[in-house]
């Protein structure tokens, strides 16, 4: 049985930055709720948004724009190459090719439903199927290129609404000795950090190792290693293979034990998390309102999907946040989804007139504080993770 444990209210598509008043009037909205499946232990959204509304030609998130993500994927590629030496590689959800470009063009292919990115990586010379991942596509890839030794997916599996279809397709295309490696935000980290802003339309599921083990086992796949990784506010990298082809490492049990200790097998942990989110909302709006009352100028740093959830859940508008600064050209000079806060480039908006900046991109705190030393001489960042506070000259 699925139990609803959280309600984040009406929400827009997290990455749907709006160009004009006309777009604002026709903005798509849905009811963002979260459920726990008592049987599989999977945490999923109560309502899914049609994938084509989220992943299309105008998808704006470019992984390569951040130094943190470029080095993260470079390191991941080097590690996988040196340990497993795959003869052929398939990446599902290749975005702008940030991982792909570390592998040979002839033996690597990709699947990417966002046309702007599929075009880019095809032009780079990597065969990219501009499609959603499916069993039909898996059959085509087997026909054209054979089964694959390494299947890699970063921040993509959690986007796939029908996991059974996706895993069936993966179990077909994986070679006998092949490995399937995927990384997504970690449910354990989300619960520990109270980072409810991991919840938005694209994240159809937030994975625990417990739930993944239940699901992968249904398709005769074993999880043989789990790594904790720091990106995206705390993620897990899962290594899977055909049942019985590799020995299961201790990291798998270690993670299962940690999750059990945190109560992730039981709905009570999630109900407690929802209550903490409500408190965080009151504290954040309280802090911003007080700073505004004292006459300070507050902006937001990073027009992230996460901040779409925060602003719409907390009903934070231009009454509190003057504008958002973001380095992504496709987000600039537009309005943020739902609450319609203007987005500008940091060159235009991040100057000495800013007193406080809410860290919408809190998961890049280190990179941003490094870069914004000048701002920190007079201004301060505000974060809500793991609790609402002004970062008082803390050295990240
Ligand atoms: P993400 O949390 O989904 O990775 O999105 C990060 C967003 O933050 C993306 O729009 C780029 C933006 N950003 C900045 O504007 N400045 C920065 O220094 C960094 C690291 C990210």
Tab-separated table of C-alpha atoms and ligand atoms in Angstrom:
chain	number	residue	atom	x	y	z
A	1	UNK	CA	0.000	0.000	0.000
A	2	UNK	CA	1.171	3.544	-0.794
A	3	UNK	CA	0.995	6.065	2.030
A	4	UNK	CA	1.049	9.793	1.303
A	5	UNK	CA	3.277	11.523	3.839
A	6	UNK	CA	3.950	14.990	2.440
A	7	UNK	CA	2.145	17.757	0.593
A	8	UNK	CA	4.221	20.563	-0.962
A	9	UNK	CA	1.199	22.229	-2.535
A	10	UNK	CA	0.686	23.462	-6.103
A	11	UNK	CA	3.998	23.531	-7.945
A	12	UNK	CA	5.161	24.404	-11.467
A	13	UNK	CA	7.624	22.509	-13.638
A	14	UNK	CA	10.861	23.178	-11.784
A	15	UNK	CA	12.947	24.100	-14.823
A	16	UNK	CA	10.261	25.913	-16.786
A	17	UNK	CA	11.628	29.435	-16.781
A	18	UNK	CA	9.124	31.793	-18.362
A	19	UNK	CA	9.854	34.381	-21.009
A	20	UNK	CA	6.752	36.550	-20.917
A	21	UNK	CA	3.461	37.362	-19.300
A	22	UNK	CA	1.743	35.102	-21.863
A	23	UNK	CA	3.764	32.093	-20.655
A	24	UNK	CA	2.915	32.998	-17.077
A	25	UNK	CA	-0.833	32.936	-17.765
A	26	UNK	CA	-0.592	29.448	-19.292
A	27	UNK	CA	1.831	27.979	-16.786
A	28	UNK	CA	1.419	24.252	-16.065
A	29	UNK	CA	0.980	23.426	-12.388
A	30	UNK	CA	0.460	20.206	-10.493
A	31	UNK	CA	-0.031	19.005	-6.938
A	32	UNK	CA	3.318	17.938	-5.434
A	33	UNK	CA	2.762	15.140	-2.914
A	34	UNK	CA	5.079	12.326	-1.853
A	35	UNK	CA	4.224	8.694	-1.056
A	36	UNK	CA	5.927	5.729	0.590
A	37	UNK	CA	5.253	2.269	-0.811
A	38	UNK	CA	5.111	-0.072	2.178
A	39	UNK	CA	5.793	-3.112	0.010
A	40	UNK	CA	8.829	-2.056	-2.047
A	41	UNK	CA	9.864	0.800	0.331
A	42	UNK	CA	10.109	3.113	-2.676
A	43	UNK	CA	9.471	6.841	-2.172
A	44	UNK	CA	7.770	8.435	-5.198
A	45	UNK	CA	5.705	11.455	-6.146
A	46	UNK	CA	1.947	11.064	-5.778
A	47	UNK	CA	1.377	12.604	-9.216
A	48	UNK	CA	3.734	12.406	-12.186
A	49	UNK	CA	4.138	15.204	-14.725
A	50	UNK	CA	4.049	14.101	-18.405
A	51	UNK	CA	7.773	13.580	-19.271
A	52	UNK	CA	7.622	15.618	-22.510
A	53	UNK	CA	6.646	18.698	-20.510
A	54	UNK	CA	9.905	18.423	-18.539
A	55	UNK	CA	12.425	16.904	-20.921
A	56	UNK	CA	12.311	18.556	-24.335
A	57	UNK	CA	14.261	20.791	-26.708
A	58	UNK	CA	14.361	23.658	-24.269
A	59	UNK	CA	15.760	21.819	-21.262
A	60	UNK	CA	17.946	24.355	-19.457
A	61	UNK	CA	20.157	22.444	-17.023
A	62	UNK	CA	23.729	22.130	-18.387
A	63	UNK	CA	25.829	19.859	-16.172
A	64	UNK	CA	29.087	21.165	-17.719
A	65	UNK	CA	28.540	24.711	-16.478
A	66	UNK	CA	29.703	23.847	-12.980
A	67	UNK	CA	33.348	23.161	-12.128
A	68	UNK	CA	32.183	20.719	-9.436
A	69	UNK	CA	30.183	18.624	-11.922
A	70	UNK	CA	32.883	18.679	-14.628
A	71	UNK	CA	35.459	17.296	-12.254
A	72	UNK	CA	32.969	14.869	-10.696
A	73	UNK	CA	32.168	13.240	-14.050
A	74	UNK	CA	35.786	13.282	-15.198
A	75	UNK	CA	36.767	11.389	-12.052
A	76	UNK	CA	33.866	8.929	-12.388
A	77	UNK	CA	34.820	8.150	-15.989
A	78	UNK	CA	38.502	7.587	-15.131
A	79	UNK	CA	37.614	5.263	-12.241
A	80	UNK	CA	35.181	3.188	-14.290
A	81	UNK	CA	37.616	2.918	-17.208
A	82	UNK	CA	40.553	1.861	-15.097
A	83	UNK	CA	38.674	-0.667	-12.943
A	84	UNK	CA	36.294	-2.243	-15.490
A	85	UNK	CA	37.823	-1.415	-18.882
A	86	UNK	CA	34.481	-1.684	-20.738
A	87	UNK	CA	34.653	-2.464	-24.478
A	88	UNK	CA	31.419	-0.550	-25.107
A	89	UNK	CA	29.517	2.043	-23.121
A	90	UNK	CA	25.924	3.255	-23.078
A	91	UNK	CA	24.926	6.360	-21.168
A	92	UNK	CA	21.255	6.947	-20.426
A	93	UNK	CA	20.497	10.654	-19.953
A	94	UNK	CA	23.723	12.127	-21.298
A	95	UNK	CA	22.810	15.826	-20.888
A	96	UNK	CA	25.544	17.926	-22.558
A	97	UNK	CA	28.060	15.065	-22.764
A	98	UNK	CA	29.933	15.919	-19.576
A	99	UNK	CA	30.573	12.197	-18.817
A	100	UNK	CA	30.472	10.843	-22.365
A	101	UNK	CA	33.371	12.924	-23.611
A	102	UNK	CA	35.802	10.849	-21.520
A	103	UNK	CA	35.146	7.728	-23.645
A	104	UNK	CA	35.991	6.771	-27.242
A	105	UNK	CA	33.412	7.925	-29.804
A	106	UNK	CA	33.315	4.681	-31.783
A	107	UNK	CA	32.405	2.485	-28.819
A	108	UNK	CA	30.136	4.820	-26.866
A	109	UNK	CA	26.504	5.711	-27.424
A	110	UNK	CA	23.917	7.672	-25.514
A	111	UNK	CA	20.225	8.195	-24.975
A	112	UNK	CA	18.954	11.707	-24.358
A	113	UNK	CA	15.343	12.870	-24.840
A	114	UNK	CA	16.219	16.589	-24.717
A	115	UNK	CA	16.734	17.532	-28.365
A	116	UNK	CA	19.095	20.438	-27.678
A	117	UNK	CA	21.540	18.113	-25.889
A	118	UNK	CA	21.111	15.125	-28.217
A	119	UNK	CA	22.017	17.446	-31.117
A	120	UNK	CA	25.086	18.698	-29.267
A	121	UNK	CA	26.511	15.238	-28.471
A	122	UNK	CA	25.656	13.888	-31.935
A	123	UNK	CA	27.659	16.811	-33.342
A	124	UNK	CA	30.530	15.918	-31.014
A	125	UNK	CA	30.554	12.504	-32.727
A	126	UNK	CA	28.775	10.366	-30.089
A	127	UNK	CA	25.820	8.429	-31.447
A	128	UNK	CA	22.941	9.820	-29.374
A	129	UNK	CA	19.394	8.462	-29.603
A	130	UNK	CA	17.012	11.379	-29.058
A	131	UNK	CA	14.472	9.246	-27.228
A	132	UNK	CA	13.170	8.291	-23.811
A	133	UNK	CA	14.655	5.060	-22.443
A	134	UNK	CA	12.410	2.074	-23.272
A	135	UNK	CA	12.447	-1.632	-24.032
A	136	UNK	CA	11.898	-0.860	-27.723
A	137	UNK	CA	14.980	1.361	-27.776
A	138	UNK	CA	17.003	-1.289	-25.908
A	139	UNK	CA	16.081	-3.786	-28.665
A	140	UNK	CA	17.213	-1.319	-31.343
A	141	UNK	CA	20.528	-0.726	-29.593
A	142	UNK	CA	21.154	-4.471	-29.273
A	143	UNK	CA	20.412	-4.834	-33.004
A	144	UNK	CA	22.670	-1.930	-34.042
A	145	UNK	CA	25.509	-2.110	-31.504
A	146	UNK	CA	25.141	-5.294	-29.468
A	147	UNK	CA	24.816	-5.602	-25.708
A	148	UNK	CA	26.776	-3.151	-23.571
A	149	UNK	CA	29.522	-3.670	-20.969
A	150	UNK	CA	28.954	-0.471	-19.033
A	151	UNK	CA	25.567	1.190	-18.713
A	152	UNK	CA	25.833	4.473	-16.873
A	153	UNK	CA	23.082	6.859	-15.797
A	154	UNK	CA	23.572	9.934	-13.621
A	155	UNK	CA	20.553	11.744	-12.230
A	156	UNK	CA	18.381	9.942	-14.706
A	157	UNK	CA	16.986	6.734	-13.178
A	158	UNK	CA	15.136	8.770	-10.548
A	159	UNK	CA	13.476	10.683	-13.415
A	160	UNK	CA	12.007	7.533	-14.947
A	161	UNK	CA	8.425	7.094	-13.835
A	162	UNK	CA	7.959	3.462	-14.854
A	163	UNK	CA	10.983	1.803	-13.274
A	164	UNK	CA	9.861	-1.702	-14.152
A	165	UNK	CA	10.001	-0.959	-17.888
A	166	UNK	CA	13.345	0.810	-17.470
A	167	UNK	CA	14.931	-2.065	-15.555
A	168	UNK	CA	13.591	-4.650	-17.964
A	169	UNK	CA	15.229	-2.688	-20.815
A	170	UNK	CA	18.498	-2.469	-18.873
A	171	UNK	CA	18.525	-6.178	-18.077
A	172	UNK	CA	18.130	-6.863	-21.802
A	173	UNK	CA	20.915	-4.597	-23.059
A	174	UNK	CA	23.488	-5.409	-20.351
A	175	UNK	CA	26.164	-7.890	-21.473
A	176	UNK	CA	26.595	-11.079	-19.393
A	177	UNK	CA	29.558	-9.711	-17.431
A	178	UNK	CA	28.502	-6.077	-17.799
A	179	UNK	CA	27.843	-3.552	-15.057
A	180	UNK	CA	25.093	-1.014	-14.611
A	181	UNK	CA	26.234	2.039	-12.635
A	182	UNK	CA	23.836	4.790	-11.695
A	183	UNK	CA	23.817	7.713	-9.325
A	184	UNK	CA	20.935	9.712	-7.952
A	185	UNK	CA	20.121	11.839	-4.898
A	186	UNK	CA	20.140	9.747	-1.738
A	187	UNK	CA	16.967	9.405	0.290
A	188	UNK	CA	19.007	8.864	3.453
A	189	UNK	CA	20.894	12.139	2.929
A	190	UNK	CA	17.661	13.971	2.146
A	191	UNK	CA	16.091	12.748	5.377
A	192	UNK	CA	19.233	13.446	7.443
A	193	UNK	CA	19.654	16.964	6.023
A	194	UNK	CA	15.997	17.892	5.880
A	195	UNK	CA	16.562	18.875	2.244
A	196	UNK	CA	12.932	18.650	1.153
A	197	UNK	CA	13.862	20.650	-1.947
A	198	UNK	CA	15.155	17.427	-3.525
A	199	UNK	CA	11.466	16.874	-4.193
A	200	UNK	CA	10.271	18.317	-7.500
A	201	UNK	CA	8.588	17.178	-10.700
A	202	UNK	CA	11.689	15.596	-12.299
A	203	UNK	CA	12.471	13.455	-9.259
A	204	UNK	CA	9.713	10.903	-9.736
A	205	UNK	CA	11.452	8.811	-7.060
A	206	UNK	CA	14.036	9.441	-4.362
A	207	UNK	CA	15.979	6.226	-3.896
A	208	UNK	CA	17.059	4.312	-0.839
A	209	UNK	CA	19.373	1.332	-1.322
A	210	UNK	CA	16.677	-0.715	0.441
A	211	UNK	CA	14.070	0.066	-2.234
A	212	UNK	CA	16.551	-0.310	-5.101
A	213	UNK	CA	17.590	-3.719	-3.904
A	214	UNK	CA	13.934	-4.815	-3.871
A	215	UNK	CA	13.389	-3.490	-7.392
A	216	UNK	CA	16.628	-4.700	-8.997
A	217	UNK	CA	16.151	-8.169	-7.563
A	218	UNK	CA	12.884	-8.430	-9.507
A	219	UNK	CA	14.968	-8.165	-12.710
A	220	UNK	CA	17.676	-10.582	-11.584
A	221	UNK	CA	20.148	-7.811	-10.927
A	222	UNK	CA	22.365	-7.635	-7.843
A	223	UNK	CA	23.694	-4.480	-6.224
A	224	UNK	CA	27.346	-5.310	-5.576
A	225	UNK	CA	28.690	-1.941	-4.385
A	226	UNK	CA	27.295	1.334	-3.050
A	227	UNK	CA	29.284	4.559	-2.847
A	228	UNK	CA	28.270	7.756	-1.132
A	229	UNK	CA	29.015	10.787	-3.275
A	230	UNK	CA	28.730	14.422	-2.332
A	231	UNK	CA	27.194	15.950	-5.476
A	232	UNK	CA	23.626	17.239	-5.696
A	233	UNK	CA	23.378	17.556	-1.958
A	234	UNK	CA	24.310	13.919	-1.257
A	235	UNK	CA	23.888	11.092	-3.752
A	236	UNK	CA	24.476	7.345	-3.951
A	237	UNK	CA	26.329	5.600	-6.737
A	238	UNK	CA	24.960	2.097	-7.201
A	239	UNK	CA	26.914	-0.653	-8.965
A	240	UNK	CA	24.750	-3.525	-10.266
A	241	UNK	CA	25.363	-6.686	-12.289
A	242	UNK	CA	23.535	-9.856	-13.333
A	243	UNK	CA	22.726	-11.992	-10.342
A	244	UNK	CA	25.649	-14.084	-9.170
A	245	UNK	CA	28.276	-12.625	-11.537
A	246	UNK	CA	30.198	-10.634	-8.883
A	247	UNK	CA	30.723	-10.865	-5.165
A	248	UNK	CA	28.672	-8.485	-3.087
A	249	UNK	CA	30.878	-5.979	-1.272
A	250	UNK	CA	30.400	-4.951	2.357
A	251	UNK	CA	29.357	-1.416	1.333
A	252	UNK	CA	25.926	-2.781	0.344
A	253	UNK	CA	25.120	-4.169	3.777
A	254	UNK	CA	26.665	-1.134	5.453
A	255	UNK	CA	24.192	1.090	3.615
A	256	UNK	CA	21.239	-1.167	4.306
A	257	UNK	CA	22.080	-1.147	8.020
A	258	UNK	CA	22.376	2.668	8.073
A	259	UNK	CA	19.031	3.033	6.325
A	260	UNK	CA	17.377	0.632	8.716
A	261	UNK	CA	18.778	2.558	11.685
A	262	UNK	CA	17.294	5.759	10.212
A	263	UNK	CA	13.911	4.024	9.944
A	264	UNK	CA	13.643	4.242	6.146
A	265	UNK	CA	11.619	1.011	6.099
A	266	UNK	CA	8.867	2.683	8.091
A	267	UNK	CA	6.518	5.555	7.227
A	268	UNK	CA	7.088	7.257	10.624
A	269	UNK	CA	10.535	8.509	9.494
A	270	UNK	CA	8.916	10.223	6.516
A	271	UNK	CA	6.123	11.763	8.559
A	272	UNK	CA	8.738	13.226	10.874
A	273	UNK	CA	10.647	14.587	7.854
A	274	UNK	CA	7.470	16.303	6.593
A	275	UNK	CA	6.996	17.997	9.973
A	276	UNK	CA	10.597	19.239	9.901
A	277	UNK	CA	10.015	20.697	6.419
A	278	UNK	CA	7.047	22.661	7.752
A	279	UNK	CA	9.251	24.072	10.543
A	280	UNK	CA	12.006	24.938	8.048
A	281	UNK	CA	9.461	26.811	5.935
A	282	UNK	CA	8.313	28.911	8.901
A	283	UNK	CA	11.889	29.659	9.943
A	284	UNK	CA	12.978	30.665	6.443
A	285	UNK	CA	10.028	32.957	5.774
A	286	UNK	CA	10.459	34.390	9.291
A	287	UNK	CA	14.146	35.170	8.708
A	288	UNK	CA	13.652	36.694	5.247
A	289	UNK	CA	10.689	38.779	6.438
A	290	UNK	CA	12.687	40.157	9.354
A	291	UNK	CA	15.711	41.026	7.173
A	292	UNK	CA	13.429	42.721	4.674
A	293	UNK	CA	11.690	44.660	7.453
A	294	UNK	CA	15.107	45.965	8.483
A	295	UNK	CA	15.618	47.258	4.948
A	296	UNK	CA	18.157	44.777	3.601
A	297	UNK	CA	18.308	43.764	-0.043
A	298	UNK	CA	17.956	40.007	-0.487
A	299	UNK	CA	18.539	38.056	-3.699
A	300	UNK	CA	18.841	34.358	-4.428
A	301	UNK	CA	21.979	32.664	-5.792
A	302	UNK	CA	21.320	29.851	-8.319
A	303	UNK	CA	17.953	29.465	-10.051
A	304	UNK	CA	17.833	25.784	-9.190
A	305	UNK	CA	15.064	23.207	-9.418
A	306	UNK	CA	15.453	22.970	-5.659
A	307	UNK	CA	14.739	26.656	-5.191
A	308	UNK	CA	11.583	26.275	-7.288
A	309	UNK	CA	10.292	23.868	-4.640
A	310	UNK	CA	11.395	26.103	-1.755
A	311	UNK	CA	9.919	29.320	-3.147
A	312	UNK	CA	6.611	27.783	-4.173
A	313	UNK	CA	6.215	25.762	-0.970
A	314	UNK	CA	7.150	28.741	1.241
A	315	UNK	CA	5.322	31.220	-1.022
A	316	UNK	CA	8.440	33.387	-1.314
A	317	UNK	CA	7.965	36.040	-4.022
A	318	UNK	CA	9.531	39.333	-5.091
A	319	UNK	CA	8.204	40.810	-1.838
A	320	UNK	CA	11.157	39.077	-0.158
A	321	UNK	CA	13.631	38.214	-2.932
A	322	UNK	CA	14.362	40.988	-5.434
A	323	UNK	CA	15.756	38.658	-8.114
A	324	UNK	CA	17.755	35.477	-8.670
A	325	UNK	CA	21.268	35.388	-10.165
A	326	UNK	CA	22.307	32.394	-12.242
A	327	UNK	CA	25.153	31.653	-14.658
A	328	UNK	CA	22.947	29.658	-17.088
A	329	UNK	CA	22.267	31.803	-20.183
A	330	UNK	CA	18.990	29.927	-20.878
A	331	UNK	CA	17.582	30.948	-17.492
A	332	UNK	CA	18.627	34.601	-17.609
A	333	UNK	CA	16.157	37.404	-18.352
A	334	UNK	CA	13.285	35.057	-17.613
A	335	UNK	CA	10.963	34.566	-14.643
A	336	UNK	CA	11.342	31.704	-12.199
A	337	UNK	CA	8.647	28.999	-12.318
A	338	UNK	CA	5.542	29.547	-10.197
A	339	UNK	CA	6.529	32.596	-8.137
A	340	UNK	CA	7.919	34.515	-11.138
A	341	UNK	CA	11.015	36.081	-9.626
A	342	UNK	CA	13.219	37.643	-12.353
A	343	UNK	CA	16.482	35.825	-13.148
A	344	UNK	CA	19.584	37.781	-14.186
A	345	UNK	CA	23.246	36.983	-14.707
A	346	UNK	CA	25.605	37.423	-11.722
A	347	UNK	CA	27.444	40.144	-13.704
A	348	UNK	CA	24.242	42.166	-13.824
A	349	UNK	CA	22.813	41.491	-10.383
A	350	UNK	CA	25.453	40.320	-7.938
A	351	UNK	CA	26.991	43.576	-6.835
A	352	UNK	CA	27.701	45.611	-3.698
A	353	UNK	CA	24.014	46.575	-3.317
A	354	UNK	CA	23.177	42.993	-2.244
A	355	UNK	CA	23.143	42.406	1.531
A	356	UNK	CA	21.969	38.787	1.686
A	357	UNK	CA	21.779	35.993	-0.866
A	358	UNK	CA	19.704	32.875	-0.317
A	359	UNK	CA	21.784	29.914	-1.511
A	360	UNK	CA	19.367	28.272	-3.940
A	361	UNK	CA	22.388	26.270	-5.128
A	362	UNK	CA	23.369	25.229	-1.572
A	363	UNK	CA	24.875	22.026	-2.920
A	364	UNK	CA	27.635	24.159	-4.529
A	365	UNK	CA	28.347	26.101	-1.343
A	366	UNK	CA	32.097	25.516	-1.503
A	367	UNK	CA	32.443	26.454	-5.192
A	368	UNK	CA	30.275	29.546	-4.729
A	369	UNK	CA	31.938	30.787	-1.527
A	370	UNK	CA	35.340	30.352	-3.219
A	371	UNK	CA	34.173	32.394	-6.170
A	372	UNK	CA	32.332	35.077	-4.223
A	373	UNK	CA	34.995	36.144	-1.740
A	374	UNK	CA	34.456	39.789	-2.646
A	375	UNK	CA	30.723	39.579	-1.854
A	376	UNK	CA	31.510	37.901	1.465
A	377	UNK	CA	33.509	40.958	2.564
A	378	UNK	CA	30.201	42.800	3.039
A	379	UNK	CA	27.361	40.387	2.304
A	380	UNK	CA	26.200	37.054	3.710
A	381	UNK	CA	24.692	33.872	2.341
A	382	UNK	CA	21.558	32.326	3.829
A	383	UNK	CA	20.905	28.610	3.679
A	384	UNK	CA	18.102	26.332	4.856
A	385	UNK	CA	20.099	23.060	4.819
A	386	UNK	CA	20.433	21.344	7.228
A	387	UNK	CA	18.710	24.159	9.118
A	388	UNK	CA	17.843	27.777	8.391
A	389	UNK	CA	20.716	30.143	9.149
A	390	UNK	CA	22.916	32.982	7.958
A	391	UNK	CA	26.363	31.630	7.052
A	392	UNK	CA	28.405	33.750	9.413
A	393	UNK	CA	31.860	33.838	7.843
A	394	UNK	CA	31.978	30.044	8.048
A	395	UNK	CA	34.841	28.614	6.107
A	396	UNK	CA	33.291	25.984	3.851
B	1	LIG	P1	21.672	22.122	-9.793
B	1	LIG	O1	21.572	22.311	-8.319
B	1	LIG	O2	20.454	21.451	-10.346
B	1	LIG	O3	22.977	21.488	-10.186
B	1	LIG	O4	21.628	23.570	-10.482
B	1	LIG	C1	22.580	24.518	-10.181
B	1	LIG	C2	22.179	25.878	-10.746
B	1	LIG	O5	22.959	26.847	-10.090
B	1	LIG	C3	22.420	26.040	-12.227
B	1	LIG	O6	21.364	26.776	-12.797
B	1	LIG	C4	23.693	26.856	-12.300
B	1	LIG	C5	23.611	27.665	-11.044
B	1	LIG	N1	24.904	28.075	-10.522
B	1	LIG	C6	25.244	29.432	-10.523
B	1	LIG	O7	24.445	30.258	-10.956
B	1	LIG	N2	26.477	29.791	-10.069
B	1	LIG	C7	27.389	28.882	-9.637
B	1	LIG	O8	28.492	29.260	-9.243
B	1	LIG	C8	27.018	27.484	-9.605
B	1	LIG	C9	27.985	26.454	-9.102
B	1	LIG	C10	25.775	27.137	-10.062
